[in-house]
Coordinates of C-alpha atoms in Angstrom, one line a residue:
K11 CA 122.1 68.6 124.6
E12 CA 119.0 68.8 126.9
A13 CA 116.8 67.9 123.9
L14 CA 119.0 64.9 123.1
E15 CA 118.7 63.7 126.7
L16 CA 115.0 64.2 126.7
L17 CA 114.4 62.2 123.4
E18 CA 117.0 59.5 123.9
N19 CA 115.9 55.9 123.9
A20 CA 117.4 52.5 123.2
K21 CA 116.9 52.8 119.4
N22 CA 118.6 56.2 119.0
R23 CA 121.2 56.1 121.8
A24 CA 124.1 55.3 119.5
C25 CA 123.1 58.1 117.1
F26 CA 122.6 60.6 119.8
C27 CA 125.9 59.8 121.5
E28 CA 127.6 60.4 118.1
I29 CA 125.9 63.8 117.8
R30 CA 126.9 64.8 121.4
S31 CA 130.5 63.7 120.6
R32 CA 130.6 65.9 117.5
L33 CA 129.1 68.9 119.4
E34 CA 131.7 68.5 122.2
N35 CA 134.5 68.5 119.5
G36 CA 133.3 72.0 118.5
E37 CA 131.4 71.1 115.3
K38 CA 128.4 73.3 114.5
I39 CA 125.1 71.3 114.5
A40 CA 123.9 73.2 111.4
L41 CA 126.8 71.7 109.4
F42 CA 126.2 68.0 110.1
F43 CA 122.7 67.5 111.6
H44 CA 121.2 66.7 108.2
E45 CA 123.4 63.6 108.0
Y46 CA 121.2 62.0 110.6
C47 CA 117.9 63.0 109.0
P48 CA 115.9 60.8 106.7
K49 CA 117.1 61.0 103.1
V50 CA 114.0 62.9 101.9
F51 CA 114.9 65.8 104.2
R52 CA 118.7 66.1 103.4
S53 CA 118.6 67.7 100.0
Y54 CA 116.0 70.3 101.0
Y55 CA 117.9 71.1 104.2
S56 CA 121.1 71.7 102.2
C57 CA 119.3 74.3 100.0
F58 CA 117.6 76.1 102.9
A59 CA 120.7 76.1 105.2
A60 CA 122.5 78.4 102.8
Y61 CA 119.9 81.2 103.4
V62 CA 118.3 80.7 106.8
P63 CA 119.4 79.5 110.3
F64 CA 119.5 75.9 111.4
L65 CA 116.1 75.7 113.1
E66 CA 114.3 77.5 110.2
S67 CA 116.0 75.2 107.7
L68 CA 114.8 72.2 109.6
R69 CA 111.3 73.6 109.9
L70 CA 111.1 74.5 106.2
S71 CA 112.3 71.0 105.2
M72 CA 109.7 69.3 107.4
A73 CA 106.9 71.6 106.1
V74 CA 107.9 71.0 102.4
V75 CA 108.1 67.2 102.9
A76 CA 104.7 67.2 104.7
E77 CA 103.1 69.1 101.8
E78 CA 104.7 66.7 99.3
E79 CA 103.3 63.7 101.1
Q80 CA 99.9 65.3 101.1
Q81 CA 100.1 65.9 97.4
K82 CA 101.2 62.3 96.7
S83 CA 98.4 61.0 98.8
L84 CA 95.9 62.8 96.6
Y85 CA 97.4 61.2 93.5
R86 CA 97.5 57.7 95.1
K87 CA 93.9 57.9 96.3
G88 CA 92.6 59.3 93.1
L89 CA 94.5 57.3 90.5
L90 CA 95.6 54.0 92.1
Y91 CA 92.2 52.3 92.1
P92 CA 91.2 53.2 88.5
C93 CA 94.6 52.2 87.1
L94 CA 94.6 48.9 88.9
L95 CA 91.0 48.3 87.8
F96 CA 91.9 49.1 84.2
L97 CA 94.9 46.8 84.2
A98 CA 92.9 44.0 85.8
S99 CA 90.1 44.2 83.3
L100 CA 92.6 44.3 80.4
A101 CA 94.4 41.3 81.8
G102 CA 91.0 39.5 82.2
V103 CA 89.9 40.2 78.7
I104 CA 93.3 39.0 77.3
L105 CA 93.2 35.8 79.3
F106 CA 89.6 35.1 78.3
N107 CA 90.3 35.7 74.6
E108 CA 93.4 33.5 74.6
L109 CA 92.3 30.7 77.0
C110 CA 88.5 30.6 77.4
F111 CA 87.4 31.7 74.0
P112 CA 89.0 28.9 72.1
A113 CA 87.5 26.3 74.4
L114 CA 84.0 27.8 74.0
M115 CA 84.4 27.9 70.2
S116 CA 85.5 24.2 70.1
L117 CA 82.3 23.5 72.1
A118 CA 80.3 25.3 69.5
D119 CA 82.1 23.4 66.7
G120 CA 81.2 20.1 68.5
F121 CA 77.5 21.0 68.1
H122 CA 78.2 21.9 64.5
I123 CA 77.5 25.6 65.1
R124 CA 78.9 28.0 62.6
S125 CA 81.6 29.9 64.5
V126 CA 83.2 32.1 61.8
D127 CA 81.7 35.2 63.3
Y128 CA 83.1 34.3 66.7
H129 CA 86.6 33.8 65.1
H130 CA 86.3 37.3 63.7
L131 CA 85.3 38.6 67.1
Q132 CA 88.3 36.9 68.7
M133 CA 90.6 38.5 66.2
L134 CA 89.0 41.9 66.9
I135 CA 89.4 41.5 70.6
R136 CA 93.0 40.4 70.1
F137 CA 93.8 43.5 68.0
A138 CA 92.1 45.9 70.4
T139 CA 93.8 44.4 73.5
T140 CA 97.2 44.3 71.8
S141 CA 96.9 47.9 70.7
V142 CA 96.0 49.0 74.2
A143 CA 98.8 47.0 75.7
A144 CA 101.3 48.4 73.2
L145 CA 100.1 52.0 73.9
L146 CA 100.5 51.4 77.7
L147 CA 104.0 50.0 77.1
V148 CA 105.0 53.1 75.1
L149 CA 103.5 55.4 77.7
A150 CA 105.4 53.5 80.5
V151 CA 108.7 53.8 78.6
L152 CA 108.1 57.6 78.0
F153 CA 107.2 58.0 81.7
A154 CA 110.3 56.1 82.8
Y155 CA 112.5 58.2 80.5
Y156 CA 111.1 61.6 81.3
S157 CA 110.9 60.8 85.1
R158 CA 114.7 60.9 85.2
P159 CA 115.9 64.2 86.7
Q160 CA 118.0 65.0 83.7
N161 CA 115.1 64.6 81.3
Q162 CA 112.2 66.1 83.3
V163 CA 112.8 69.7 82.0
R164 CA 113.0 68.6 78.4
G165 CA 109.8 66.6 78.7
Y166 CA 108.1 69.6 80.4
Q167 CA 109.2 72.0 77.7
I168 CA 107.8 69.6 75.0
A169 CA 104.5 69.3 76.8
S170 CA 104.2 73.0 77.3
R171 CA 105.1 73.8 73.7
W172 CA 102.5 71.4 72.2
H173 CA 99.9 72.2 74.9
V174 CA 99.6 68.6 76.0
L175 CA 99.2 67.3 79.5
P176 CA 97.9 70.5 81.1
G177 CA 97.8 68.8 84.4
L178 CA 101.6 68.5 84.3
R179 CA 101.9 72.3 84.1
Q180 CA 99.5 72.7 86.9
H181 CA 101.4 70.2 89.0
A182 CA 104.8 71.9 88.4
S183 CA 103.3 75.4 89.1
A184 CA 101.8 74.2 92.3
D185 CA 105.1 72.6 93.3
F186 CA 106.9 75.9 92.7
V187 CA 104.3 77.8 94.7
R188 CA 104.7 75.4 97.7
F189 CA 108.4 76.1 97.9
F190 CA 108.1 79.8 97.1
R191 CA 105.4 80.3 99.7
Q192 CA 107.5 78.6 102.4
C193 CA 110.3 81.0 101.6
Q194 CA 107.9 84.0 101.9
K195 CA 106.7 82.7 105.3
T196 CA 110.2 82.5 106.6
G197 CA 111.0 86.1 105.5
I198 CA 113.3 85.2 102.6
R199 CA 113.2 88.0 100.0
T200 CA 112.1 87.3 96.5
R201 CA 115.6 87.6 95.0
E202 CA 117.0 85.2 97.6
A203 CA 114.1 82.8 97.2
M204 CA 114.7 82.6 93.4
E205 CA 118.4 81.9 94.1
L206 CA 117.5 79.2 96.6
L207 CA 115.0 77.5 94.2
K208 CA 117.5 77.8 91.3
N209 CA 119.9 75.6 93.4
M210 CA 117.2 73.0 94.2
K211 CA 118.6 70.2 91.9
Q212 CA 116.4 67.5 93.4
K213 CA 113.4 69.4 92.0
P214 CA 114.3 70.0 88.3
L215 CA 110.9 71.6 87.4
V216 CA 110.9 73.9 90.3
Q217 CA 114.5 74.8 89.5
F218 CA 113.5 75.4 85.8
L219 CA 110.6 77.7 86.7
A220 CA 112.7 79.7 89.1
E221 CA 115.4 80.2 86.5
T222 CA 112.7 81.3 83.9
I223 CA 111.2 83.8 86.3
D224 CA 114.5 85.0 87.6
Q225 CA 115.7 85.7 84.0
S226 CA 112.6 87.9 83.4
L227 CA 113.2 89.7 86.7
L228 CA 116.8 90.4 85.7
R229 CA 115.5 92.1 82.5
G230 CA 113.6 94.6 84.7
R231 CA 110.2 93.1 84.5
K232 CA 107.8 93.1 87.4
M233 CA 106.9 89.9 89.2
E234 CA 103.4 89.6 87.8
T235 CA 104.8 90.2 84.3
A236 CA 107.6 87.6 84.8
M237 CA 104.9 85.1 85.7
Q238 CA 103.4 85.4 82.2
D239 CA 105.3 82.6 80.7
P240 CA 103.9 79.6 78.6
H241 CA 105.6 77.2 81.0
I242 CA 103.6 78.5 84.0
D243 CA 100.0 77.8 84.7
G244 CA 97.9 80.7 83.5
T245 CA 95.7 80.6 86.6
L246 CA 98.8 81.1 88.8
T247 CA 99.7 84.2 86.7
R248 CA 96.2 85.7 87.4
F249 CA 96.6 84.9 91.1
F250 CA 99.9 86.7 91.2
T251 CA 98.5 89.7 89.4
V252 CA 95.6 90.0 91.9
A253 CA 98.1 89.5 94.8
V254 CA 100.1 92.5 93.7
Y255 CA 97.1 94.8 93.9
S256 CA 95.7 93.2 97.0
S257 CA 99.1 93.3 98.8
N258 CA 98.4 89.8 100.3
L259 CA 100.7 87.5 98.4
E260 CA 100.8 84.7 101.0
R261 CA 97.0 84.4 101.2
M262 CA 96.7 84.4 97.4
L263 CA 99.3 81.6 97.1
D264 CA 97.4 79.6 99.8
G265 CA 94.3 80.1 97.7
Y266 CA 96.0 78.9 94.6
L267 CA 97.2 75.7 96.3
A268 CA 93.8 75.0 97.6
M269 CA 92.3 75.5 94.2
S270 CA 95.0 73.3 92.6
S271 CA 94.2 70.5 95.1
A272 CA 90.5 70.8 94.2
R273 CA 91.4 70.6 90.5
I274 CA 93.5 67.5 91.1
Q275 CA 90.6 65.8 92.9
R276 CA 88.2 66.7 90.2
H277 CA 90.5 65.4 87.4
C278 CA 90.9 62.2 89.4
R279 CA 87.2 61.7 89.7
I280 CA 86.8 62.2 85.9
I281 CA 89.5 59.7 85.2
T282 CA 88.1 57.3 87.7
A283 CA 84.6 57.5 86.1
A284 CA 86.0 57.1 82.6
V285 CA 88.2 54.1 83.5
Q286 CA 85.4 52.4 85.5
T287 CA 83.0 52.8 82.6
A288 CA 85.5 51.4 80.1
S289 CA 86.3 48.5 82.4
Y290 CA 82.7 47.6 83.2
L291 CA 81.8 47.8 79.5
S292 CA 84.6 45.4 78.6
I293 CA 83.7 43.0 81.4
G294 CA 80.0 43.2 80.4
A295 CA 80.9 42.5 76.7
V296 CA 82.8 39.4 77.8
I297 CA 79.9 38.1 79.9
I298 CA 77.5 38.6 77.0
V299 CA 79.8 36.7 74.6
V300 CA 80.2 33.8 77.1
Y301 CA 76.4 33.7 77.6
Q302 CA 75.7 33.6 73.9
L303 CA 78.2 30.8 73.3
L304 CA 76.9 28.7 76.2
M305 CA 73.3 29.2 75.2
L306 CA 73.7 28.2 71.6
P307 CA 74.0 24.4 72.3
L308 CA 71.0 24.6 74.6
S309 CA 68.9 26.4 72.0
I310 CA 69.8 23.7 69.5
L311 CA 68.9 20.9 71.9
A312 CA 65.6 22.7 72.6
Q313 CA 64.7 22.6 68.9
L314 CA 65.3 18.9 68.6

């Protein structure tokens, strides 16, 4: 109550009055406080509250959300610019091919310049841009389908089975480690941590990895052996093996997360360089074509 009085202002007065009223009626704050939290905290709090006290549940939720935002920020900073650049260059090439190119060819025809080669070039550009646009559409549909919570595990299993999208396995493993490490910091035992993560429905991949590891543990395997699964990043398996012998699991998990963040940044730089190169090459090719078409009439006039 003292905390509510200290933090109360005009914006939250109605909310705080309702919380005080429920406390005065004998309700336990741990059972209803999450209703007044932002939506992103609620689902995590519900999972943590079944195993740790109120304040620890709240602290864990805040820590997990903060780490998630940091991870999303890495992806946004690393991939947003190259993706926008690629889409802008693709749209520019399409617009040039469909609107500007015909006008330039009609200009060439007006000077009786043979433009058959340029017609072939236009058809080639149209085929290439249509193919790329169709591929992007298919990828967008697949991403939308497998982004749904009920389809994420299925898509992850397919990617792991066919050894495609290794970055997805690294991302899922790092996600699992973030939650597992917070449980370790709070003092939750491994068995309880697995049960907690298995009930985290808002994180299907974390839930799936926890179920996979827990099944191995129930068969009597050791933790480092249970981590040797094709659905788990091989680097994480090696980190766990070293952690068992070094008796410093928390520090090793922090090291894995730091390395995972560095790998994400490196992959983003590679993607950025590749996309920038492709975009600049396409823009340069368009400039060269426009220059040649514009210079043809001038070269003819110079010969007269």
